[in-house]
Structure formats: C-alpha cells, structure tokens
Amino acid sequence: MRPQIVLFGDSITQQSFRSGGWGAALADIYSRKVDVVLRGYGGYNTRWALFMLNHIFPLGSVKPPAAVTIFFGANDAALLEGMGKRQHVPVEEYKDNLRKMVQHIKSGSPNTLVVLITPPPIDVEGRREYARSLYGDKASGTPDRTTEATGVYAKQCVTLADELGLPSVNLWSKMQETDGWQKKFLSDGLHLTPEGNAVVFSEVVKIFDKAGFSDLPYDFPAHSEIDEENPEKAFLQQCPAV
Amino acid sequence: MRPQIVLFGDSITQQSFRSGGWGAALADIYSRKVDVVLRGYGGYNTRWALFMLNHIFPLGSVKPPAAVTIFFGANDAALLEGMGKRQHVPVEEYKDNLRKMVQHIKSGSPNTLVVLITPPPIDVEGRREYARSLYGDKASGTPDRTTEATGVYAKQCVTLADELGLPSVNLWSKMQETDGWQKKFLSDGLHLTPEGNAVVFSEVVKIFDKAGFSDLPYDFPAHSEIDEENPEKAFLQQCPAV
C-alpha cells in the first residue's frame, strides 16, 4: 500500500523520533502518504552495519522502500587514540562500505531514492564535558572525535554520492555555516539538539519534496470530501476495491 | 521481522508524531524492537473509518500487527447543533462501530493486542477561542463539542473494552484528574499539547509494557556486544541467517 522511507544509520538516526527529532518530523509531514521506518543502530559503524544489510533490505522484496537515508560516519570517524577506537573504520573502507550499501539497495530496486547524509561536525569541548559528566576526573583528556577527522569522512560521503549520482546532505558543512553551531545543534558534542534535528529535517525534506513525496495523494479521502449522506461514494472513487 | 504497533484513529492519532507527540514517543522507546505504524485520519468518525478497515487490516495478512490502538470518538461526539454536525455519529452506533473494528482485527489475528482509547475531555472555552481565531465575529457561539457529550462516548468505549476483555485508556477521566487540564493538556480545546500527549503516552506504554513489549530483544546486537576483532560472531549468534 503506502510507500516507505527507511532511515538507516547510527544513533543519530536511532534517536530521530525523540521530541523534535528529524525522523518523527518526516513521519508527521508525510502522514497519510508515506510510512517512515526507523532503522537506527546506536554505536554502529558502516563495517558492522553491513551485516544487517540483507535483513533490512532483503533482495526480491515485493515492496522495496521508495527512499532510504544512509547516515553513518560519526562512529567510523572515531579516533584511534580515543575512547571510541573500537568503532573506528578507515575512511577508504567507510566509503567502500557506503558504496556496498547503495549497490545492495539499488540492485534490489533501482528506483529507490537513496540519500547519503554526512556525519555532523564535532564540538570537542562538548564531548569533553559529556565525558566528565560520565567519568568525572577519570575522563580521558584525549578527544574521541574531532571536526577535522570527521570532515574527511564527510568529504568522502559527498564524493561518493556525486560519483553515484545520488543526492546528499553535507551536514558537516551545513551546520558549520551557523554561528554557535557547537551548542546550538549538538547536545553532547555529537548528538543533535532539536535545532540540530531541524537542520537534518529541512535538508532531507528538500530532497524528498523534489522527488515528489509531498505531492503524493492522501491514502484515503480527506474528511471534507466525504458526503455525510453517502459516505461510501468518496471511498469507492478513491479506492474502488474497498 | 519486527512486530508492529498500528495507531488507528482520528486527528489526535494523525498528529501524534508532532514534536512531543505520543506516537513518536512510542516509536522512540521501542526503537530497535517494534515498528510504530501511523494510521491517523483527521476529521474521521468511526462510521467513515469502517470503510478503511479491510485496507488497513487485511484479513489473511502474513504479518498482522502485534498491537493496535483504536482511538476514535472525538468526532463522533460532535454535537448535532454545532459546526461539526456532519461528523456526528450516535453513541450506540459509535460503540457498535468500535466493536466491528475489534472483531475485524481479532478475526484476522486473535493474538493482536487491541487497546481502546477514549476521546479526551473538551475545553469549550478553548474551542470558542479557536473558532474566533479562524472566523472572527462570524464564529458560531454554539459549542461544537462538550465534555459532557464526549463523556457519554468515553463511557461506552470503556464499557465495550470491559465487555470484550480488552485494555483501555479512559483519557476523558484521566485528564480531568489534573487541575487546569483545559489549557495544560489541550491546545485548541480538543487536540493535545505536548503535556497532553505525554498523558496518552504514559497510559498506553503501561499497557504495552505489561504485555511485554519493552522486554523484546533488540533486533541486532547492541554495539557493545560486538567484538571488533570478530564482528560477525555477534551477528551469527543473534541472527544465524545473516
């Protein structure tokens, strides 16, 4: 019945249905048109995400998604010398893993709109405060992520999208265009505030709307189109098989 | 794969993925466990909703929902002498329509947990202000809904749930337990503020948690369970068909 948009990513996707979240906002704006399916996996890098690919996007599905957002890199870009080193994936492999994801999804359904989203920039000071709030004086002084390191991944993400002719959101660049992005958009130096979620939503919805999602019809008649004396008429017109 | 919870109702369901919404909060709390599917239809009463029943809950589905919330009545209870008279459904028919919904869903899948939710109480003053904001001096002085009239529907909703042995949320009663519920929980005298959404969420999640939804396992390993030297191990253990 309804088209689906699958949100595939790490914690920034998993948390996208919290209050003010970009995933929930998509579900709201496309209510009665599209189902938004949450496939976010906190802590995951692209290497681990590949193990789920066949499950989440089974080949030969009778109803492949109309669109997929792929939003990884924040964990791949964790520094080898920091607390997140076990999540680190070299940037060449990151790019290659993203390519495998796209190829897998497109091989099952060439018409699926795949959107690549880069990781956001990092507020190192925010990460430090967050680590202190968890570990106190035992918190490592070494940052786990930096904007510079994450930027290398963001660049490869956008480059890949261009190579493959896919739309992309360069969140890393976009957020840094706003003064005070560090606290305005990031809650712990990495995850998104409601304002940060609004940036993702606004960029993603531009792409979806260009692809015609907002022009999709309601799945059943608007209540104002229902003749209260003859309600079945509106339903028979719009969905003859009722 | 994942179990589904379908939210079936009118605008109070349709708007449940707005910021602070009860639907989005369910999707968030059950992320990686359950898919929350939005089937809210603004302006609909139970009479019109019946036309959609076979489409939204097809009999013989290979994957019927694990749970369904049925949340109608706010429009059925619109007063015959008010602006919403075309939406009015007599209370006996409302109860009978709810029964038909439950019977349809249960006939396709007897194990689906069906939860009935009553309409909220009405803030007549809030409705009046809302009408004035839309129509100015032309706004009708006659209320379109009242707490008393809606209470008759709420009572039948809960009575039906008891008759059928289903869990229910008496939102009409629950909200009125809090002083200042009129403005605290209702944004235009009928639809929910974030605080009002939180009441629905808290009541519904109690029922779902009692049914074991929060005990469901993650759909893939937690990232902390993944051995970075041997990542496939965790996936093979949890989902051997990977």
GROMACS .gro file of C-alpha atoms in nm:
model
  484
    1MET     CA    1   0.000   0.000   0.000
    2ARG     CA    2   0.188   0.306   0.123
    3PRO     CA    3   0.540   0.387   0.007
    4GLN     CA    4   0.809   0.358   0.273
    5ILE     CA    5   1.108   0.575   0.362
    6VAL     CA    6   1.367   0.378   0.560
    7LEU     CA    7   1.604   0.573   0.785
    8PHE     CA    8   1.922   0.364   0.811
    9GLY     CA    9   2.200   0.488   1.033
   10ASP     CA   10   2.362   0.507   1.374
   11SER     CA   11   2.244   0.670   1.699
   12ILE     CA   12   2.167   1.000   1.526
   13THR     CA   13   1.907   0.805   1.329
   14GLN     CA   14   1.801   0.585   1.622
   15GLN     CA   15   1.726   0.897   1.828
   16SER     CA   16   1.541   1.071   1.546
   17PHE     CA   17   1.198   1.004   1.698
   18ARG     CA   18   1.274   1.185   2.021
   19SER     CA   19   1.094   1.513   2.081
   20GLY     CA   20   1.186   1.745   1.797
   21GLY     CA   21   1.355   1.460   1.607
   22TRP     CA   22   1.401   1.469   1.230
   23GLY     CA   23   1.257   1.119   1.178
   24ALA     CA   24   0.936   1.196   1.365
   25ALA     CA   25   0.906   1.523   1.173
   26LEU     CA   26   0.924   1.329   0.846
   27ALA     CA   27   0.660   1.085   0.970
   28ASP     CA   28   0.442   1.380   1.063
   29ILE     CA   29   0.476   1.576   0.740
   30TYR     CA   30   0.412   1.264   0.529
   31SER     CA   31   0.136   1.122   0.747
   32ARG     CA   32  -0.133   0.964   0.529
   33LYS     CA   33   0.120   0.945   0.244
   34VAL     CA   34   0.436   0.759   0.338
   35ASP     CA   35   0.545   0.530   0.623
   36VAL     CA   36   0.874   0.629   0.782
   37VAL     CA   37   1.060   0.322   0.906
   38LEU     CA   38   1.325   0.361   1.174
   39ARG     CA   39   1.638   0.151   1.133
   40GLY     CA   40   1.887   0.333   1.353
   41TYR     CA   41   2.159   0.142   1.541
   42GLY     CA   42   2.338   0.334   1.813
   43GLY     CA   43   2.714   0.290   1.815
   44TYR     CA   44   2.729   0.120   1.477
   45ASN     CA   45   2.987   0.195   1.213
   46THR     CA   46   2.949   0.102   0.845
   47ARG     CA   47   3.152  -0.217   0.888
   48TRP     CA   48   2.907  -0.359   1.140
   49ALA     CA   49   2.606  -0.221   0.955
   50LEU     CA   50   2.693  -0.434   0.652
   51PHE     CA   51   2.599  -0.747   0.848
   52MET     CA   52   2.239  -0.622   0.866
   53LEU     CA   53   2.204  -0.522   0.504
   54ASN     CA   54   2.036  -0.838   0.374
   55HIS     CA   55   1.794  -0.840   0.665
   56ILE     CA   56   1.690  -0.478   0.649
   57PHE     CA   57   1.683  -0.461   0.269
   58PRO     CA   58   1.603  -0.815   0.153
   59LEU     CA   59   1.660  -0.864  -0.218
   60GLY     CA   60   1.349  -0.965  -0.405
   61SER     CA   61   1.120  -0.782  -0.165
   62VAL     CA   62   0.777  -0.730  -0.321
   63LYS     CA   63   0.767  -0.385  -0.169
   64PRO     CA   64   1.110  -0.224  -0.159
   65PRO     CA   65   1.134   0.120   0.002
   66ALA     CA   66   1.062   0.429  -0.206
   67ALA     CA   67   1.354   0.602  -0.037
   68VAL     CA   68   1.637   0.529   0.205
   69THR     CA   69   1.857   0.767   0.402
   70ILE     CA   70   2.202   0.629   0.479
   71PHE     CA   71   2.350   0.825   0.766
   72PHE     CA   72   2.674   0.678   0.902
   73GLY     CA   73   3.023   0.804   0.969
   74ALA     CA   74   3.010   0.958   1.316
   75ASN     CA   75   3.141   0.629   1.461
   76ASP     CA   76   3.364   0.531   1.169
   77ALA     CA   77   3.543   0.864   1.228
   78ALA     CA   78   3.614   0.791   1.597
   79LEU     CA   79   3.984   0.848   1.657
   80LEU     CA   80   4.219   0.551   1.701
   81GLU     CA   81   4.373   0.718   2.006
   82GLY     CA   82   4.040   0.797   2.175
   83MET     CA   83   3.770   0.616   2.373
   84GLY     CA   84   3.583   0.518   2.057
   85LYS     CA   85   3.876   0.344   1.889
   86ARG     CA   86   3.690   0.012   1.862
   87GLN     CA   87   3.435   0.187   1.640
   88HIS     CA   88   3.696   0.335   1.407
   89VAL     CA   89   3.684   0.238   1.041
   90PRO     CA   90   3.945   0.371   0.795
   91VAL     CA   91   3.798   0.630   0.560
   92GLU     CA   92   3.865   0.427   0.242
   93GLU     CA   93   3.672   0.135   0.392
   94TYR     CA   94   3.396   0.372   0.508
   95LYS     CA   95   3.349   0.495   0.154
   96ASP     CA   96   3.360   0.141   0.020
   97ASN     CA   97   3.104   0.025   0.277
   98LEU     CA   98   2.868   0.308   0.184
   99ARG     CA   99   2.908   0.207  -0.180
  100LYS     CA  100   2.818  -0.153  -0.092
  101MET     CA  101   2.505  -0.034   0.088
  102VAL     CA  102   2.393   0.172  -0.210
  103GLN     CA  103   2.470  -0.107  -0.457
  104HIS     CA  104   2.280  -0.359  -0.247
  105ILE     CA  105   1.971  -0.139  -0.219
  106LYS     CA  106   1.981  -0.036  -0.585
  107SER     CA  107   2.034  -0.395  -0.702
  108GLY     CA  108   1.708  -0.493  -0.534
  109SER     CA  109   1.518  -0.185  -0.650
  110PRO     CA  110   1.690   0.054  -0.893
  111ASN     CA  111   1.418   0.316  -0.845
  112THR     CA  112   1.467   0.353  -0.472
  113LEU     CA  113   1.584   0.706  -0.395
  114VAL     CA  114   1.899   0.673  -0.183
  115VAL     CA  115   2.014   0.980   0.008
  116LEU     CA  116   2.357   0.993   0.173
  117ILE     CA  117   2.396   1.208   0.484
  118THR     CA  118   2.737   1.302   0.623
  119PRO     CA  119   2.813   1.294   0.995
  120PRO     CA  120   2.778   1.630   1.173
  121PRO     CA  121   3.079   1.830   1.291
  122ILE     CA  122   3.207   1.766   1.644
  123ASP     CA  123   3.217   2.000   1.941
  124VAL     CA  124   3.528   1.871   2.118
  125GLU     CA  125   3.456   2.083   2.423
  126GLY     CA  126   3.103   1.938   2.436
  127ARG     CA  127   3.243   1.584   2.411
  128ARG     CA  128   3.483   1.663   2.698
  129GLU     CA  129   3.201   1.795   2.918
  130TYR     CA  130   2.997   1.488   2.838
  131ALA     CA  131   3.285   1.253   2.926
  132ARG     CA  132   3.337   1.440   3.253
  133SER     CA  133   2.968   1.406   3.336
  134LEU     CA  134   3.005   1.029   3.294
  135TYR     CA  135   3.351   0.959   3.435
  136GLY     CA  136   3.446   1.266   3.638
  137ASP     CA  137   3.821   1.313   3.679
  138LYS     CA  138   3.880   0.974   3.520
  139ALA     CA  139   3.755   1.106   3.186
  140SER     CA  140   4.019   1.083   2.917
  141GLY     CA  141   4.164   1.416   2.811
  142THR     CA  142   4.204   1.287   2.456
  143PRO     CA  143   3.911   1.370   2.229
  144ASP     CA  144   3.722   1.073   2.085
  145ARG     CA  145   3.626   1.260   1.768
  146THR     CA  146   3.720   1.589   1.604
  147THR     CA  147   3.556   1.805   1.341
  148GLU     CA  148   3.867   1.779   1.125
  149ALA     CA  149   3.877   1.398   1.129
  150THR     CA  150   3.501   1.370   1.075
  151GLY     CA  151   3.532   1.616   0.788
  152VAL     CA  152   3.749   1.371   0.597
  153TYR     CA  153   3.465   1.116   0.617
  154ALA     CA  154   3.204   1.376   0.527
  155LYS     CA  155   3.401   1.467   0.216
  156GLN     CA  156   3.421   1.105   0.102
  157CYS     CA  157   3.050   1.059   0.167
  158VAL     CA  158   2.961   1.354  -0.058
  159THR     CA  159   3.219   1.248  -0.319
  160LEU     CA  160   3.063   0.903  -0.334
  161ALA     CA  161   2.715   1.049  -0.372
  162ASP     CA  162   2.840   1.258  -0.663
  163GLU     CA  163   3.013   0.958  -0.820
  164LEU     CA  164   2.693   0.756  -0.797
  165GLY     CA  165   2.462   1.040  -0.895
  166LEU     CA  166   2.281   1.038  -0.561
  167PRO     CA  167   2.151   1.334  -0.363
  168SER     CA  168   2.338   1.401  -0.041
  169VAL     CA  169   2.324   1.623   0.265
  170ASN     CA  170   2.656   1.765   0.375
  171LEU     CA  171   2.554   1.810   0.735
  172TRP     CA  172   2.915   1.864   0.837
  173SER     CA  173   2.938   2.179   0.621
  174LYS     CA  174   2.579   2.294   0.661
  175MET     CA  175   2.589   2.307   1.040
  176GLN     CA  176   2.915   2.500   1.047
  177GLU     CA  177   2.753   2.780   0.845
  178THR     CA  178   2.564   2.885   1.160
  179ASP     CA  179   2.740   3.078   1.435
  180GLY     CA  180   2.740   2.890   1.762
  181TRP     CA  181   2.666   2.556   1.590
  182GLN     CA  182   2.861   2.378   1.865
  183LYS     CA  183   2.594   2.429   2.132
  184LYS     CA  184   2.302   2.522   1.911
  185PHE     CA  185   2.297   2.198   1.713
  186LEU     CA  186   2.483   1.945   1.931
  187SER     CA  187   2.373   1.829   2.275
  188ASP     CA  188   2.687   1.640   2.382
  189GLY     CA  189   2.923   1.749   2.110
  190LEU     CA  190   2.794   1.478   1.873
  191HIS     CA  191   2.420   1.409   1.903
  192LEU     CA  192   2.159   1.657   1.789
  193THR     CA  193   1.954   1.913   1.978
  194PRO     CA  194   1.602   1.983   1.846
  195GLU     CA  195   1.757   2.268   1.644
  196GLY     CA  196   2.017   2.028   1.504
  197ASN     CA  197   1.739   1.783   1.417
  198ALA     CA  198   1.559   2.065   1.239
  199VAL     CA  199   1.863   2.115   1.014
  200VAL     CA  200   1.861   1.749   0.911
  201PHE     CA  201   1.485   1.756   0.858
  202SER     CA  202   1.495   2.070   0.646
  203GLU     CA  203   1.775   1.938   0.422
  204VAL     CA  204   1.627   1.591   0.381
  205VAL     CA  205   1.274   1.711   0.315
  206LYS     CA  206   1.402   1.938   0.036
  207ILE     CA  207   1.534   1.629  -0.141
  208PHE     CA  208   1.219   1.425  -0.078
  209ASP     CA  209   0.991   1.704  -0.189
  210LYS     CA  210   1.192   1.750  -0.508
  211ALA     CA  211   1.133   1.378  -0.565
  212GLY     CA  212   0.760   1.434  -0.531
  213PHE     CA  213   0.683   1.288  -0.190
  214SER     CA  214   0.477   1.584  -0.073
  215ASP     CA  215   0.271   1.563  -0.392
  216LEU     CA  216   0.162   1.208  -0.314
  217PRO     CA  217  -0.212   1.177  -0.254
  218TYR     CA  218  -0.368   1.107   0.083
  219ASP     CA  219  -0.421   0.734   0.126
  220PHE     CA  220  -0.796   0.783   0.182
  221PRO     CA  221  -1.033   1.075   0.120
  222ALA     CA  222  -0.986   1.392   0.321
  223HIS     CA  223  -1.277   1.402   0.565
  224SER     CA  224  -1.408   1.719   0.398
  225GLU     CA  225  -1.453   1.523   0.073
  226ILE     CA  226  -1.685   1.272   0.237
  227ASP     CA  227  -2.053   1.329   0.170
  228GLU     CA  228  -2.214   1.251   0.504
  229GLU     CA  229  -2.533   1.136   0.331
  230ASN     CA  230  -2.341   0.900   0.105
  231PRO     CA  231  -2.000   0.834   0.259
  232GLU     CA  232  -1.915   0.526   0.056
  233LYS     CA  233  -1.901   0.734  -0.261
  234ALA     CA  234  -1.572   0.908  -0.172
  235PHE     CA  235  -1.414   0.577  -0.077
  236LEU     CA  236  -1.532   0.398  -0.390
  237GLN     CA  237  -1.391   0.677  -0.608
  238GLN     CA  238  -1.052   0.678  -0.444
  239CYS     CA  239  -1.012   0.309  -0.368
  240PRO     CA  240  -1.253   0.104  -0.578
  241ALA     CA  241  -1.155  -0.219  -0.409
  242VAL     CA  242  -1.291  -0.112  -0.069
  243MET     CA  243   1.074  -0.931   1.104
  244ARG     CA  244   0.985  -0.670   1.364
  245PRO     CA  245   0.647  -0.665   1.538
  246GLN     CA  246   0.424  -0.372   1.453
  247ILE     CA  247   0.203  -0.146   1.662
  248VAL     CA  248  -0.061   0.027   1.448
  249LEU     CA  249  -0.206   0.354   1.575
  250PHE     CA  250  -0.556   0.380   1.426
  251GLY     CA  251  -0.761   0.688   1.496
  252ASP     CA  252  -0.856   1.044   1.407
  253SER     CA  253  -0.654   1.366   1.411
  254ILE     CA  254  -0.530   1.306   1.764
  255THR     CA  255  -0.358   0.999   1.623
  256GLN     CA  256  -0.261   1.165   1.294
  257GLN     CA  257  -0.083   1.442   1.485
  258SER     CA  258   0.089   1.203   1.723
  259PHE     CA  259   0.428   1.236   1.551
  260ARG     CA  260   0.449   1.611   1.602
  261SER     CA  261   0.709   1.738   1.847
  262GLY     CA  262   0.630   1.580   2.185
  263GLY     CA  263   0.372   1.350   2.026
  264TRP     CA  264   0.268   1.022   2.185
  265GLY     CA  265   0.317   0.819   1.865
  266ALA     CA  266   0.672   0.941   1.812
  267ALA     CA  267   0.747   0.872   2.179
  268LEU     CA  268   0.632   0.511   2.132
  269ALA     CA  269   0.849   0.478   1.820
  270ASP     CA  270   1.141   0.615   2.019
  271ILE     CA  271   1.103   0.397   2.326
  272TYR     CA  272   1.058   0.081   2.116
  273SER     CA  273   1.324   0.168   1.858
  274ARG     CA  274   1.511  -0.149   1.754
  275LYS     CA  275   1.218  -0.355   1.889
  276VAL     CA  276   0.886  -0.260   1.734
  277ASP     CA  277   0.774  -0.056   1.432
  278VAL     CA  278   0.507   0.200   1.513
  279VAL     CA  279   0.276   0.249   1.215
  280LEU     CA  280   0.073   0.569   1.189
  281ARG     CA  281  -0.282   0.532   1.065
  282GLY     CA  282  -0.445   0.853   1.185
  283TYR     CA  283  -0.720   1.021   0.981
  284GLY     CA  284  -0.804   1.377   1.077
  285GLY     CA  285  -1.175   1.451   1.095
  286TYR     CA  286  -1.282   1.089   1.072
  287ASN     CA  287  -1.553   0.935   1.284
  288THR     CA  288  -1.598   0.561   1.336
  289ARG     CA  289  -1.860   0.537   1.060
  290TRP     CA  290  -1.618   0.659   0.795
  291ALA     CA  291  -1.327   0.469   0.946
  292LEU     CA  292  -1.507   0.140   0.883
  293PHE     CA  293  -1.461   0.188   0.508
  294MET     CA  294  -1.084   0.164   0.557
  295LEU     CA  295  -1.084  -0.139   0.783
  296ASN     CA  296  -1.016  -0.406   0.518
  297HIS     CA  297  -0.739  -0.199   0.367
  298ILE     CA  298  -0.557  -0.114   0.685
  299PHE     CA  299  -0.607  -0.453   0.847
  300PRO     CA  300  -0.631  -0.700   0.558
  301LEU     CA  301  -0.755  -1.040   0.664
  302GLY     CA  302  -0.510  -1.319   0.594
  303SER     CA  303  -0.209  -1.089   0.633
  304VAL     CA  304   0.105  -1.294   0.687
  305LYS     CA  305   0.221  -1.040   0.941
  306PRO     CA  306  -0.070  -0.896   1.139
  307PRO     CA  307   0.014  -0.624   1.391
  308ALA     CA  308   0.122  -0.723   1.741
  309ALA     CA  309  -0.091  -0.441   1.880
  310VAL     CA  310  -0.341  -0.180   1.765
  311THR     CA  311  -0.465   0.132   1.939
  312ILE     CA  312  -0.817   0.236   1.839
  313PHE     CA  313  -0.866   0.599   1.928
  314PHE     CA  314  -1.189   0.748   1.794
  315GLY     CA  315  -1.483   0.933   1.938
  316ALA     CA  316  -1.382   1.299   1.939
  317ASN     CA  317  -1.561   1.349   1.606
  318ASP     CA  318  -1.843   1.102   1.665
  319ALA     CA  319  -1.929   1.312   1.972
  320ALA     CA  320  -1.954   1.637   1.773
  321LEU     CA  321  -2.288   1.799   1.860
  322LEU     CA  322  -2.573   1.791   1.610
  323GLU     CA  323  -2.635   2.161   1.670
  324GLY     CA  324  -2.269   2.265   1.622
  325MET     CA  325  -2.022   2.320   1.338
  326GLY     CA  326  -1.915   1.955   1.343
  327LYS     CA  327  -2.263   1.810   1.297
  328ARG     CA  328  -2.167   1.627   0.976
  329GLN     CA  329  -1.918   1.425   1.181
  330HIS     CA  330  -2.171   1.326   1.447
  331VAL     CA  331  -2.241   0.957   1.499
  332PRO     CA  332  -2.499   0.841   1.757
  333VAL     CA  333  -2.335   0.682   2.059
  334GLU     CA  334  -2.496   0.340   2.006
  335GLU     CA  335  -2.356   0.329   1.654
  336TYR     CA  336  -2.016   0.453   1.782
  337LYS     CA  337  -2.000   0.161   2.023
  338ASP     CA  338  -2.113  -0.080   1.754
  339ASN     CA  339  -1.855   0.054   1.508
  340LEU     CA  340  -1.578   0.012   1.765
  341ARG     CA  341  -1.696  -0.345   1.820
  342LYS     CA  342  -1.681  -0.410   1.444
  343MET     CA  343  -1.323  -0.278   1.434
  344VAL     CA  344  -1.216  -0.505   1.719
  345GLN     CA  345  -1.393  -0.807   1.572
  346HIS     CA  346  -1.237  -0.749   1.233
  347ILE     CA  347  -0.885  -0.719   1.371
  348LYS     CA  348  -0.927  -1.013   1.607
  349SER     CA  349  -1.082  -1.232   1.337
  350GLY     CA  350  -0.765  -1.189   1.131
  351SER     CA  351  -0.530  -1.234   1.427
  352PRO     CA  352  -0.676  -1.331   1.765
  353ASN     CA  353  -0.348  -1.260   1.941
  354THR     CA  354  -0.326  -0.896   1.839
  355LEU     CA  355  -0.344  -0.676   2.148
  356VAL     CA  356  -0.620  -0.424   2.087
  357VAL     CA  357  -0.629  -0.116   2.311
  358LEU     CA  358  -0.928   0.119   2.313
  359ILE     CA  359  -0.866   0.485   2.394
  360THR     CA  360  -1.149   0.723   2.477
  361PRO     CA  361  -1.165   1.077   2.340
  362PRO     CA  362  -1.025   1.347   2.570
  363PRO     CA  363  -1.249   1.595   2.753
  364ILE     CA  364  -1.330   1.924   2.577
  365ASP     CA  365  -1.238   2.277   2.677
  366VAL     CA  366  -1.538   2.466   2.540
  367GLU     CA  367  -1.370   2.800   2.601
  368GLY     CA  368  -1.063   2.678   2.410
  369ARG     CA  369  -1.286   2.567   2.121
  370ARG     CA  370  -1.452   2.908   2.118
  371GLU     CA  371  -1.117   3.090   2.107
  372TYR     CA  372  -1.002   2.862   1.828
  373ALA     CA  373  -1.319   2.928   1.626
  374ARG     CA  374  -1.275   3.302   1.677
  375SER     CA  375  -0.914   3.279   1.557
  376LEU     CA  376  -1.043   3.117   1.237
  377TYR     CA  377  -1.370   3.301   1.171
  378GLY     CA  378  -1.358   3.617   1.384
  379ASP     CA  379  -1.700   3.757   1.467
  380LYS     CA  380  -1.860   3.507   1.232
  381ALA     CA  381  -1.763   3.224   1.466
  382SER     CA  382  -2.064   3.033   1.591
  383GLY     CA  383  -2.143   3.088   1.955
  384THR     CA  384  -2.268   2.731   1.984
  385PRO     CA  385  -2.004   2.483   2.104
  386ASP     CA  386  -1.914   2.204   1.858
  387ARG     CA  387  -1.831   1.959   2.136
  388THR     CA  388  -1.869   1.946   2.514
  389THR     CA  389  -1.703   1.744   2.786
  390GLU     CA  390  -2.042   1.611   2.894
  391ALA     CA  391  -2.140   1.485   2.548
  392THR     CA  392  -1.795   1.338   2.484
  393GLY     CA  393  -1.813   1.169   2.825
  394VAL     CA  394  -2.109   0.962   2.708
  395TYR     CA  395  -1.893   0.824   2.426
  396ALA     CA  396  -1.595   0.773   2.656
  397LYS     CA  397  -1.813   0.568   2.890
  398GLN     CA  398  -1.933   0.342   2.608
  399CYS     CA  399  -1.578   0.298   2.484
  400VAL     CA  400  -1.461   0.176   2.824
  401THR     CA  401  -1.773  -0.037   2.869
  402LEU     CA  402  -1.707  -0.208   2.537
  403ALA     CA  403  -1.345  -0.274   2.630
  404ASP     CA  404  -1.463  -0.436   2.953
  405GLU     CA  405  -1.723  -0.643   2.767
  406LEU     CA  406  -1.460  -0.766   2.523
  407GLY     CA  407  -1.186  -0.811   2.785
  408LEU     CA  408  -0.960  -0.551   2.625
  409PRO     CA  409  -0.735  -0.298   2.796
  410SER     CA  410  -0.848   0.061   2.763
  411VAL     CA  411  -0.734   0.413   2.844
  412ASN     CA  412  -1.002   0.640   2.982
  413LEU     CA  413  -0.837   0.959   2.868
  414TRP     CA  414  -1.154   1.155   2.934
  415SER     CA  415  -1.136   1.073   3.307
  416LYS     CA  416  -0.759   1.064   3.340
  417MET     CA  417  -0.706   1.416   3.208
  418GLN     CA  418  -0.972   1.566   3.430
  419GLU     CA  419  -0.783   1.443   3.737
  420THR     CA  420  -0.527   1.722   3.682
  421ASP     CA  421  -0.610   2.080   3.778
  422GLY     CA  422  -0.603   2.311   3.479
  423TRP     CA  423  -0.635   2.022   3.232
  424GLN     CA  424  -0.820   2.254   2.994
  425LYS     CA  425  -0.510   2.452   2.895
  426LYS     CA  426  -0.242   2.216   3.019
  427PHE     CA  427  -0.344   1.922   2.802
  428LEU     CA  428  -0.548   2.076   2.518
  429SER     CA  429  -0.414   2.324   2.261
  430ASP     CA  430  -0.742   2.428   2.097
  431GLY     CA  431  -0.987   2.274   2.338
  432LEU     CA  432  -0.964   1.934   2.164
  433HIS     CA  433  -0.617   1.850   2.030
  434LEU     CA  434  -0.327   1.771   2.259
  435THR     CA  435  -0.040   1.982   2.387
  436PRO     CA  436   0.294   1.806   2.445
  437GLU     CA  437   0.179   1.758   2.808
  438GLY     CA  438  -0.148   1.606   2.684
  439ASN     CA  439   0.046   1.379   2.452
  440ALA     CA  440   0.256   1.273   2.749
  441VAL     CA  441  -0.059   1.156   2.930
  442VAL     CA  442  -0.158   0.935   2.636
  443PHE     CA  443   0.196   0.802   2.604
  444SER     CA  444   0.225   0.721   2.972
  445GLU     CA  445  -0.108   0.537   2.983
  446VAL     CA  446  -0.055   0.343   2.661
  447VAL     CA  447   0.301   0.243   2.739
  448LYS     CA  448   0.187   0.097   3.072
  449ILE     CA  449  -0.039  -0.139   2.880
  450PHE     CA  450   0.225  -0.227   2.622
  451ASP     CA  451   0.492  -0.284   2.883
  452LYS     CA  452   0.259  -0.510   3.078
  453ALA     CA  453   0.220  -0.706   2.754
  454GLY     CA  454   0.597  -0.742   2.735
  455PHE     CA  455   0.690  -0.501   2.457
  456SER     CA  456   0.975  -0.340   2.648
  457ASP     CA  457   1.119  -0.686   2.719
  458LEU     CA  458   1.152  -0.763   2.350
  459PRO     CA  459   1.513  -0.806   2.239
  460TYR     CA  460   1.699  -0.561   2.019
  461ASP     CA  461   1.670  -0.664   1.655
  462PHE     CA  462   2.050  -0.683   1.620
  463PRO     CA  463   2.336  -0.693   1.873
  464ALA     CA  464   2.398  -0.388   2.089
  465HIS     CA  465   2.716  -0.232   1.958
  466SER     CA  466   2.890  -0.304   2.290
  467GLU     CA  467   2.836  -0.677   2.230
  468ILE     CA  468   3.024  -0.670   1.903
  469ASP     CA  469   3.382  -0.797   1.922
  470GLU     CA  470   3.571  -0.559   1.697
  471GLU     CA  471   3.822  -0.833   1.608
  472ASN     CA  472   3.545  -1.072   1.512
  473PRO     CA  473   3.228  -0.875   1.447
  474GLU     CA  474   3.039  -1.147   1.258
  475LYS     CA  475   3.026  -1.359   1.574
  476ALA     CA  476   2.766  -1.142   1.748
  477PHE     CA  477   2.552  -1.132   1.435
  478LEU     CA  478   2.574  -1.507   1.377
  479GLN     CA  479   2.470  -1.575   1.736
  480GLN     CA  480   2.172  -1.346   1.728
  481CYS     CA  481   2.054  -1.395   1.371
  482PRO     CA  482   2.204  -1.714   1.227
  483ALA     CA  483   2.060  -1.647   0.882
  484VAL     CA  484   2.269  -1.333   0.829
   0.00000   0.00000   0.00000
